[in-house]
Tab-separated table of C-alpha atoms in Angstrom:
chain	number	residue	atom	x	y	z
A	838	MET	CA	-25.037	31.294	-8.492
A	839	LEU	CA	-22.055	29.276	-7.526
A	840	ARG	CA	-19.181	28.946	-9.625
A	841	LYS	CA	-17.870	25.021	-10.695
A	842	ASN	CA	-14.831	25.433	-8.075
A	843	ASP	CA	-17.010	26.895	-5.411
A	844	ALA	CA	-19.624	23.937	-6.166
A	845	LYS	CA	-16.924	21.329	-5.901
A	846	ARG	CA	-15.240	22.909	-2.509
A	847	GLU	CA	-18.188	23.116	-0.534
A	848	ARG	CA	-18.882	18.917	-1.147
A	849	GLU	CA	-15.258	18.589	-0.340
A	850	LYS	CA	-15.860	20.246	2.812
A	851	GLY	CA	-18.863	18.894	3.856
A	852	LYS	CA	-16.948	15.152	2.629
A	853	SER	CA	-13.955	16.330	5.269
A	854	GLU	CA	-16.528	17.316	8.203
A	855	ARG	CA	-18.398	13.609	7.932
A	856	LEU	CA	-15.251	11.884	8.026
A	857	ARG	CA	-13.777	14.357	11.055
A	858	GLY	CA	-17.373	13.521	12.504
A	859	LEU	CA	-16.738	9.089	11.912
A	860	VAL	CA	-13.008	9.679	13.218
A	861	TRP	CA	-14.027	11.401	16.736
A	862	THR	CA	-16.796	8.784	16.846
A	863	TYR	CA	-14.941	6.222	16.466
A	864	PHE	CA	-12.030	7.282	18.995
A	865	SER	CA	-15.040	8.310	21.575
A	866	TYR	CA	-15.787	4.316	21.100
A	867	VAL	CA	-12.173	3.461	21.373
A	868	ASP	CA	-11.999	5.002	24.354
A	869	GLU	CA	-14.911	3.933	26.121
A	870	ARG	CA	-13.319	0.529	25.656
A	871	GLU	CA	-10.386	1.019	27.181
A	872	CYS	CA	-8.657	-1.126	25.214
A	873	VAL	CA	-6.733	-1.088	21.739
A	874	ASP	CA	-5.844	-4.222	19.714
A	875	SER	CA	-4.557	-4.568	15.988
A	876	THR	CA	-7.895	-3.409	14.060
A	877	ASP	CA	-7.612	-0.272	16.125
A	878	ILE	CA	-4.087	0.663	14.729
A	879	TYR	CA	-5.224	-0.392	11.318
A	880	ILE	CA	-8.179	1.362	11.130
A	881	TYR	CA	-6.826	4.739	12.833
A	882	ILE	CA	-3.141	4.648	10.107
A	883	TYR	CA	-6.298	4.316	6.933
A	884	ILE	CA	-7.875	7.267	8.117
A	885	TYR	CA	-4.686	9.560	8.901
A	886	THR	CA	-4.056	8.474	5.239
A	887	ILE	CA	-7.190	9.882	4.169
A	888	LEU	CA	-7.363	12.714	6.012
A	889	ILE	CA	-3.581	13.589	4.424
């Protein structure tokens, strides 16, 4: 049986993995468009602050 902290750690790990997947999906989409506008930069900064 997992202790409370272990369960919490596993949940956070899953959350960060999903977030990382979203980030890679987004950046591959931007890469395919081959153009960057200001909203991309704002989204990038937002994602970056979430990850830190």
